[in-house]
XYZ file of C-alpha atoms in Angstrom:
486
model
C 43.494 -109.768 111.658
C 44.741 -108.610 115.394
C 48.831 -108.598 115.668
C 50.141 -108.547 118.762
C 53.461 -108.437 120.516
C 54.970 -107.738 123.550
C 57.477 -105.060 123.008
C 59.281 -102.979 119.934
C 60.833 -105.913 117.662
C 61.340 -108.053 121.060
C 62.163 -111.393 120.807
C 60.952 -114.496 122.460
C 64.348 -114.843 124.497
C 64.197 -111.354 125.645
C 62.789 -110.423 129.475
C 62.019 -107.977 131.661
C 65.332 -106.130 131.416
C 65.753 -105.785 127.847
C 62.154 -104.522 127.580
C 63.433 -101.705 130.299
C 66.124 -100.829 128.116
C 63.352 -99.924 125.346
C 61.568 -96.821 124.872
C 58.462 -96.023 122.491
C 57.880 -92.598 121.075
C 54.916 -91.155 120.195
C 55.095 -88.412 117.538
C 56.722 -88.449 114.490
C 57.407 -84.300 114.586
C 60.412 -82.398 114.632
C 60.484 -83.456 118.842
C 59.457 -87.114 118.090
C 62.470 -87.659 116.222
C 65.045 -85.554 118.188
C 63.987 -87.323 121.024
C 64.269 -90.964 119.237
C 67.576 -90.146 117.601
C 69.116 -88.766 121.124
C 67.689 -91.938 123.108
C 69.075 -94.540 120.126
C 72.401 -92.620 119.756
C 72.619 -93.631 123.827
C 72.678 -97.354 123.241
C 68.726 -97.334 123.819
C 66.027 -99.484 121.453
C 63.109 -97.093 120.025
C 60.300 -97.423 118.207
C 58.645 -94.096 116.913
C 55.019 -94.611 116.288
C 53.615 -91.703 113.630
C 49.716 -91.486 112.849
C 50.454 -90.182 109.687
C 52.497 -91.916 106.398
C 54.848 -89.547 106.766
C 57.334 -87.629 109.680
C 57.458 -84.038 110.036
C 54.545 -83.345 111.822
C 53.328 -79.363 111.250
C 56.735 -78.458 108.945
C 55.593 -80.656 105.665
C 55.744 -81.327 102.338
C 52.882 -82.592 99.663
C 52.663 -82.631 96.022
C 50.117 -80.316 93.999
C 50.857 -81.300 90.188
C 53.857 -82.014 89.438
C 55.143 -79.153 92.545
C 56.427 -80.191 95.652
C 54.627 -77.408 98.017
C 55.751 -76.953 101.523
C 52.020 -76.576 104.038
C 53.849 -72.948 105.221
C 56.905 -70.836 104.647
C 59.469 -72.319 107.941
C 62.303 -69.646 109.317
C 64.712 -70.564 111.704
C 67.583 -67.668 112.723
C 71.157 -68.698 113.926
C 70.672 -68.524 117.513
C 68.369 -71.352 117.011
C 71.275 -73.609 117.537
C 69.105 -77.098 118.627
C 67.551 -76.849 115.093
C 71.001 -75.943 113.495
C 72.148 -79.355 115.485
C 69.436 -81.180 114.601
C 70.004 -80.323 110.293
C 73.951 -81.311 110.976
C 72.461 -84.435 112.804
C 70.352 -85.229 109.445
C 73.272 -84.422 107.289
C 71.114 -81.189 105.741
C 72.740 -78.787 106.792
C 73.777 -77.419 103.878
C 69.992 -77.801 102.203
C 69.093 -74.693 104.352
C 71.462 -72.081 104.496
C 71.522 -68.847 106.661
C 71.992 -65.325 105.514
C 75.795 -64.428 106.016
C 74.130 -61.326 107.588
C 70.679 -60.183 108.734
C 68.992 -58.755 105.666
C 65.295 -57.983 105.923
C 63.769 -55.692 103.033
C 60.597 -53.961 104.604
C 57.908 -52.780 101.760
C 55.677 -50.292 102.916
C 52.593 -49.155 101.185
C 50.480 -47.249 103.428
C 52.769 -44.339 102.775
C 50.624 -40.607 101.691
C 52.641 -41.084 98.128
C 51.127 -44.470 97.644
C 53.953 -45.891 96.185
C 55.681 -48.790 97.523
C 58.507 -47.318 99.786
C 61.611 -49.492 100.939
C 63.559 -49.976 104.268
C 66.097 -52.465 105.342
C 66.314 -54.140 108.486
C 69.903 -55.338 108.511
C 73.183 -55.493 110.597
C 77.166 -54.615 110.136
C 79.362 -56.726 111.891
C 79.698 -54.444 114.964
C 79.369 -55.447 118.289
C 75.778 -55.698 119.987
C 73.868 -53.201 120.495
C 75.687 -51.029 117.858
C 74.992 -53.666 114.982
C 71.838 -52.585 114.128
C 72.316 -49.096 114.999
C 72.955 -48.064 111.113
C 69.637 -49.895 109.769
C 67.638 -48.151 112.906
C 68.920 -44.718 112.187
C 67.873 -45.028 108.663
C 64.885 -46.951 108.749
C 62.585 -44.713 106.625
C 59.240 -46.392 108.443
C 59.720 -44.297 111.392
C 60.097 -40.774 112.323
C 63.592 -39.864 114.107
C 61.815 -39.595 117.290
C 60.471 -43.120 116.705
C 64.031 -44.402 116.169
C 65.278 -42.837 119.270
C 62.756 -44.418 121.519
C 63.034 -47.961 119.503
C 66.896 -47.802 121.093
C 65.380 -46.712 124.469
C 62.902 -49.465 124.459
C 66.279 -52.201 123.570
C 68.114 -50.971 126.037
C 65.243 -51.808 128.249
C 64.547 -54.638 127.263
C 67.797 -55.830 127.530
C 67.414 -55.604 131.476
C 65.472 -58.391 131.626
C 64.821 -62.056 132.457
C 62.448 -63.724 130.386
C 62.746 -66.165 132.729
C 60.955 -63.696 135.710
C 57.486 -65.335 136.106
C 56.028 -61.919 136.572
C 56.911 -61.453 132.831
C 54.493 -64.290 132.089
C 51.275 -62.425 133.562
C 52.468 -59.221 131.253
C 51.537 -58.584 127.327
C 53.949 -57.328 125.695
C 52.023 -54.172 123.999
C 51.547 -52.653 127.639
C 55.199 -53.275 128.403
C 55.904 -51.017 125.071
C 53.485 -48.282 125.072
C 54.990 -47.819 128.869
C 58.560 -47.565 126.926
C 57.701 -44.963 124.744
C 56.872 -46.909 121.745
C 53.943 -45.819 119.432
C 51.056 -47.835 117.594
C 53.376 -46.991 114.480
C 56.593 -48.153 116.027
C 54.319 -51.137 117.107
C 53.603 -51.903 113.549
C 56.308 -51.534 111.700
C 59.370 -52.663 113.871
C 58.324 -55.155 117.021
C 54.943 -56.630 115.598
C 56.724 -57.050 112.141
C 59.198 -59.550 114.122
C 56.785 -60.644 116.687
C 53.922 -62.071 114.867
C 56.490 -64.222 112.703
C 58.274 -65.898 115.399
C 55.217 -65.692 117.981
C 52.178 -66.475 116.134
C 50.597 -63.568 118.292
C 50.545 -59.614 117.812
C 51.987 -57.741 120.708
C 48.371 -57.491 122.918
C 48.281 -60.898 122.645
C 51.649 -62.198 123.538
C 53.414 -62.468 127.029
C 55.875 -60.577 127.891
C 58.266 -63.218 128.852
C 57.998 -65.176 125.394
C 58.751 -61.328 124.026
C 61.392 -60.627 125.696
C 63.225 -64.044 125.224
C 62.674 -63.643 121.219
C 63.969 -60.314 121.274
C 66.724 -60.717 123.607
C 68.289 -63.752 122.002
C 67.697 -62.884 118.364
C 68.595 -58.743 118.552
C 70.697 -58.266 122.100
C 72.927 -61.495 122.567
C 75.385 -62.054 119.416
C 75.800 -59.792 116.270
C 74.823 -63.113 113.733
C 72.431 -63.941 115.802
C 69.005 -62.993 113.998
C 70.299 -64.001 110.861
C 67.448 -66.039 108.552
C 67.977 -69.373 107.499
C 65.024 -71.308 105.130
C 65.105 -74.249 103.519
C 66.496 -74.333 99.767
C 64.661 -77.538 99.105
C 61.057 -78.944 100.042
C 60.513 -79.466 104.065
C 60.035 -83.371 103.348
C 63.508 -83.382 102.109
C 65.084 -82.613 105.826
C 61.853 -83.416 108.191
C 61.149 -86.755 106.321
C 62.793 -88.369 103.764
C 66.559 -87.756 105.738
C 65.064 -87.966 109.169
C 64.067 -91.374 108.301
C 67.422 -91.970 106.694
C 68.989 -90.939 110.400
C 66.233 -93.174 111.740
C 67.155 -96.181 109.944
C 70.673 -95.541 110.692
C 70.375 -95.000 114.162
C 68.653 -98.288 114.369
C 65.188 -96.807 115.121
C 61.775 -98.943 114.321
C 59.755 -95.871 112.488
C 56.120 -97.186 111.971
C 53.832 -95.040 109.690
C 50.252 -94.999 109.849
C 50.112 -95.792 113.077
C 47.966 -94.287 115.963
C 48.493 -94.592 119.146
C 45.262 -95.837 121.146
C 46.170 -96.018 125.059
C 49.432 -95.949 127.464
C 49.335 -97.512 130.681
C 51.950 -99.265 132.903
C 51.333 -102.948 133.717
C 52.091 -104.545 136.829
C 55.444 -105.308 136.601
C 56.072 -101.166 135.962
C 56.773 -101.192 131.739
C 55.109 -99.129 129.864
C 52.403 -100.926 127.583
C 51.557 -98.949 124.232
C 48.338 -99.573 122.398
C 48.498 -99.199 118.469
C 46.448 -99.536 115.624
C 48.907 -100.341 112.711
C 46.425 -100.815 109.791
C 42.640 -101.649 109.181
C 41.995 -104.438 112.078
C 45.299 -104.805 113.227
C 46.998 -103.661 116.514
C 50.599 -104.145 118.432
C 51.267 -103.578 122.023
C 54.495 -102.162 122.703
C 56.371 -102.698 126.067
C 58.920 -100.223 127.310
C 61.109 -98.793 129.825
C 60.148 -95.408 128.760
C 57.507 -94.028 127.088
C 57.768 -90.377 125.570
C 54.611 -88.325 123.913
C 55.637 -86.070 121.469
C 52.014 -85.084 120.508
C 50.120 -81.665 120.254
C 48.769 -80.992 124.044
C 44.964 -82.104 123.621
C 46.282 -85.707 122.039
C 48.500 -85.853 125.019
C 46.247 -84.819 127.449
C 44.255 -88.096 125.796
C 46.467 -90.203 126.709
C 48.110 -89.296 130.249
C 47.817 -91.818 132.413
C 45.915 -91.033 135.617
C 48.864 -89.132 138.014
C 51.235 -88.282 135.361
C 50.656 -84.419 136.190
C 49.456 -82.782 138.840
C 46.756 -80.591 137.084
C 46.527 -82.831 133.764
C 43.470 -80.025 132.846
C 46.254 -77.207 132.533
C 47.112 -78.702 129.248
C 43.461 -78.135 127.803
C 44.150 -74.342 128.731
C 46.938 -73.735 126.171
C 45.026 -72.544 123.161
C 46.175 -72.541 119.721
C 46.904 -69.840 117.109
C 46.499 -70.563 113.105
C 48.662 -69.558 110.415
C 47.380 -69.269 106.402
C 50.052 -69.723 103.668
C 48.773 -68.673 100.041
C 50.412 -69.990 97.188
C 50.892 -68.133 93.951
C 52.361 -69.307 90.615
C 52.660 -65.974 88.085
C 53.641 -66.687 84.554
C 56.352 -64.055 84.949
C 58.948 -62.898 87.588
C 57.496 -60.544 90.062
C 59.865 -60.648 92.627
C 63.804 -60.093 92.409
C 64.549 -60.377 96.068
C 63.906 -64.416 97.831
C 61.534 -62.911 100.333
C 60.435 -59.357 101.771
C 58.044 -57.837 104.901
C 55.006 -55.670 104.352
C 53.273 -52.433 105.834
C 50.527 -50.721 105.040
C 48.953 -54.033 103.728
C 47.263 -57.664 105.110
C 50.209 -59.002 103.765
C 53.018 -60.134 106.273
C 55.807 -62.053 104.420
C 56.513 -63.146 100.953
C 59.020 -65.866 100.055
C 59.991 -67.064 96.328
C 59.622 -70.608 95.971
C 59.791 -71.139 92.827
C 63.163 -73.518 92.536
C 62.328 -75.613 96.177
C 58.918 -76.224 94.863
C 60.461 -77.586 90.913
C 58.552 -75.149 89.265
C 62.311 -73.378 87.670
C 62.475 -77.345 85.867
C 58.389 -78.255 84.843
C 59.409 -78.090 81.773
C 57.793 -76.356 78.159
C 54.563 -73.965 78.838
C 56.463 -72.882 82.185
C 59.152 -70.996 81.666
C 59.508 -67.866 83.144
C 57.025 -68.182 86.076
C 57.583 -67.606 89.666
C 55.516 -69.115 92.270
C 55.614 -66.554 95.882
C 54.454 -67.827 99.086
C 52.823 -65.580 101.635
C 53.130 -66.460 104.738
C 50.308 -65.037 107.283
C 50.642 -65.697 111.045
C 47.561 -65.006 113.451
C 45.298 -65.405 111.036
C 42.326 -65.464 112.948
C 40.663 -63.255 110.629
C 41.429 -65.296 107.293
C 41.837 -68.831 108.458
C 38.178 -69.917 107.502
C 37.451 -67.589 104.945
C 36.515 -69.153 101.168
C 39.856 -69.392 98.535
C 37.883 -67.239 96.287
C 37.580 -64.396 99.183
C 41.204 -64.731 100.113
C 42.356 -64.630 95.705
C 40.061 -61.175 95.655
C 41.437 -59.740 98.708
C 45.113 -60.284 98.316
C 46.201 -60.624 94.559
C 44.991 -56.996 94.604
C 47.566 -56.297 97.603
C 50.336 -58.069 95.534
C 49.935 -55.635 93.149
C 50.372 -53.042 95.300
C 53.232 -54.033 96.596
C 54.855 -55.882 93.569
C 54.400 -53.223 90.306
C 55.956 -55.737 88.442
C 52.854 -58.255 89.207
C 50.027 -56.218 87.456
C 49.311 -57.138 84.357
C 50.410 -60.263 85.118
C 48.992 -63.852 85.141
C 48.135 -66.113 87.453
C 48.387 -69.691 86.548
C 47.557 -70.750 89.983
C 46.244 -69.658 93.011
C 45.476 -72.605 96.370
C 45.909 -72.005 100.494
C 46.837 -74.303 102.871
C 45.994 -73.709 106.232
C 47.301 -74.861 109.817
C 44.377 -73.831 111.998
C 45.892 -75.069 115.430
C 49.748 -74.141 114.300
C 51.069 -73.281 117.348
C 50.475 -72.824 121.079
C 49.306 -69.552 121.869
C 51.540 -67.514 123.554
C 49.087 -65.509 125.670
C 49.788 -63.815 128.450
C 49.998 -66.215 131.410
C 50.139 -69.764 129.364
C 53.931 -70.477 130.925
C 51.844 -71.868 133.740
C 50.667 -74.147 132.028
C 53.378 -75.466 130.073
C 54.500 -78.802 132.134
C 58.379 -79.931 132.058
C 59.195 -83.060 129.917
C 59.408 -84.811 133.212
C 56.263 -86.237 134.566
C 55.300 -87.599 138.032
C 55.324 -91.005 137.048
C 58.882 -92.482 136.293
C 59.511 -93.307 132.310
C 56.651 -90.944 131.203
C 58.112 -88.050 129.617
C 56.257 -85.007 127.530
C 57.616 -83.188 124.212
C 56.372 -80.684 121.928
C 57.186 -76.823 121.703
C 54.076 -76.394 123.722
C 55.816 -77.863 126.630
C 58.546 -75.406 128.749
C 61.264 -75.114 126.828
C 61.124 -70.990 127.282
C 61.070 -71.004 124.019
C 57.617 -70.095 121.323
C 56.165 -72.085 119.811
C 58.870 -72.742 116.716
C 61.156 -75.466 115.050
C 63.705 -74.333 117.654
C 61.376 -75.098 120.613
C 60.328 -78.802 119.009
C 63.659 -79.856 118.733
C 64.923 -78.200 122.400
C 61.920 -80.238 123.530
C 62.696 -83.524 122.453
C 66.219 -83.080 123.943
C 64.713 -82.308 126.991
C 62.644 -85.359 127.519
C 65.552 -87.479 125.681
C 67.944 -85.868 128.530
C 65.592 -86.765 131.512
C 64.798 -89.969 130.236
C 68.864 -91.039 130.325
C 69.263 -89.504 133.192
C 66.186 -91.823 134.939
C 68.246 -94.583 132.988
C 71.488 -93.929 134.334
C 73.228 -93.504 130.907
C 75.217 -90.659 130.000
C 73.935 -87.925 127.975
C 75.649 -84.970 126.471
C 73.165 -82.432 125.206
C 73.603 -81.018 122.484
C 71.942 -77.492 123.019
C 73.965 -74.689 122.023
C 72.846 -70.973 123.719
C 73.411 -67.944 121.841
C 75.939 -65.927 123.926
């Protein structure tokens, strides 16, 4: 059975007008939904279409068992103030708190001894750049000299503008082997940040991207590279209350639900094809029409003229990120997360109390389940579970005495093979504006230029962005609500 209708819950009284006063978004990810909640909070009627049964897109939860598993460990700091608005806007703020002050325990194992050897990357409450200037000078991963060219190297970085387009055409491993900065200092202090909020190591990243993640997290505001992680499963926040603010705000949220074709009809609306269930479709007529999809599905559904160079988008590659879960039937871990050298291993988080495992009940008492979180993972993504258990329980071990000897009641990966854009060395070029050449078309997504990489942050700054233009092409007032770190 085919269902059709000829706009988002319109009526047969309603014309032309109303149906401009409508907008249809497609995406149900962290930039769908910013960008439905900012166009309903402006007196606007939205539908958010969402392929899959439920919103989130990339920053998810699913149920192993009787666990509630999140698909990867999520960070966001406190400069990222659009995602910090966009928990207050969900009421969730509280779910994931932040650090009261940057507090980063560094294991390294690659050290002659070979025992596990500790540092701390962490700040006092001085101003910048003097508030990490205790944690540098005692930073036991580098030599003095090391530590004395890291502070060069800020200081350097501090002079400029990530916004410089000859930045762009830069990696940012040439710009730091031309500051002084050794493969060690590489290693242990800018790629242990970099590849976490990039997705890239430094030969791979631009310089740009660099230097706005450095600059805004470690030079702006003392607080401002504190961590902040959810306390409860993602679905919590990125579904089950988004859809709650949804609701509220009035928004039609349909599940399951792929979008087939956009195209403007005659009259200038938008009309939105979608398949809503086995054999049945709606079309949607709008005002405005915003994508909020990864760039290949968008660059699916453009509409001829919506960008000057539509191919660009099929030139922004993608990076993966692996996540292995581990349940051990004892505590290994006293700290909720830690950063390794000297290993394959990259970060560590406990998630033992998000996940439910602290309340399974008899037979699991006692056990601890650790996330590791591994970003550019070209080299693991597609290799076997069994392959990935034998090459890193071993490192665990390593780095965690207490986990030899120890059981594991369950090992399982999830992996996000095209988890973010790449941030290569020329790909702001490529990333188009939410604004497109056709009016009432706009683009979202933290592959789109937001100057931001490719994280939460950048989703949500996204969706305000094409929210923002869209009002503005409306006429309707629109306060943002983008916060910069200062």
């Amino acid at each position: 059975m085919t269902a059709t209708t000829t706009g988002p819950g319109r009526g047969p009284t309603d014309g032309d007008g109303a149906a401009a006063a409508r907008a249809v978004v497609v995406g149900g990810g962290l930039a769908g939904i910013t960008a439905a909640l900012e166009l309903a909070d402006a007196g606007v009627r939205v539908t958010l279409l969402e392929g899959r049964p439920r919103l989130g897109g990339l920053a998810f939860s699913f149920r192993r068992g009787d666990l509630t598993i999140d698909n990867g460990q999520h960070v966001y700091l406190r400069c990222c103030t659009a995602y910090t608005s966009f928990l207050e806007r969900l009421d969730a703020l509280h779910l994931a708190p932040l650090q009261d002050r940057l507090d980063v325990p560094v294991l390294d194992v690659g050290h002659p001894s070979g025992k596990p050897r500790l540092g701390r990357l962490r700040r006092t409450g001085l101003p910048v750049p003097l508030h990490l200037a205790a944690s540098l000078a005692t930073y036991p991963h580098l030599s003095l000299a090391e530590r004395a060219a890291v502070g060069r190297a800020a200081l350097a970085l501090r002079g400029l503008d990530p916004q410089d387009p000859a930045l762009d055409g830069t990696d940012f491993a040439s710009w730091l082997h031309r500051h002084g900065q050794s493969a060690r200092t590489v290693e242990a202090l800018w790629d242990l940040i970099g590849v976490a909020t990039l997705n890239a190591t430094a030969d791979e990243s631009s310089l740009g991207l660099a230097t706005m993640v450095f600059k805004t997290a470690l030079l702006t505001d003392p607080g401002a590279a504190d961590i902040g992680w959810a306390h409860v499963p993602l679905g919590e926040l990125h579904d089950t209350r988004a859809r709650a603010a949804l609701d509220k705000a009035g928004v039609r949220t349909l599940l399951r639900t792929r979008t087939t074709a956009v195209g403007r009809a005659a009259d200038g609306l938008w009309q939105v094809d979608a398949e809503t269930g086995p054999g049945a479709t709606e079309r949607l007529t709008a005002g405005t029409v915003v994508l909020a999809l990864p760039q290949r599905e968008t660059h699916a559904l453009l509409p001829d003229g919506a960008l000057d160079e539509p191919g660009r988008l099929l030139e922004i590659g993608t990076a993966p990120i692996l996540n292995l879960h581990v349940v051990y039937d004892r505590k290994v871990l006293r700290q909720p997360f830690f950063a390794a050298l000297g290993s394959p291993v990259q970060w560590v988080f406990d998630r033992t109390d998000s996940s439910g495992l602290a309340a399974r009940g008899e037979g699991w008492e006692g056990c601890q389940y650790l996330a590791v979180s591994q970003s550019a993972a070209q080299d693991d993504i597609e290799r076997p579970v069994a392959e990935l258990r034998a090459r890193y329980l071993p490192e665990l071990e390593r780095l965690l005495p207490a986990a030899r000897g120890a059981g594991v009641r369950d090992f399982f990966v999830t992996r996000e093979r095209t988890a973010t854009f790449a941030p290569t060395p020329g790909v702001g070029r490529l990333r188009p504006p939410a604004r497109t050449n056709t009016p009432g078309l706009y683009l979202a997504g933290a592959w789109t230029a937001t100057g931001w990489p490719a994280t939460m942050e950048g989703a949500v700054r996204s969706g305000v962005h094409a929210a923002g233009a869209a009002l503005s092409e409306l006429g309707r007032p629109h306060e943002s609500p983008l916060r910069e770190a200062v």
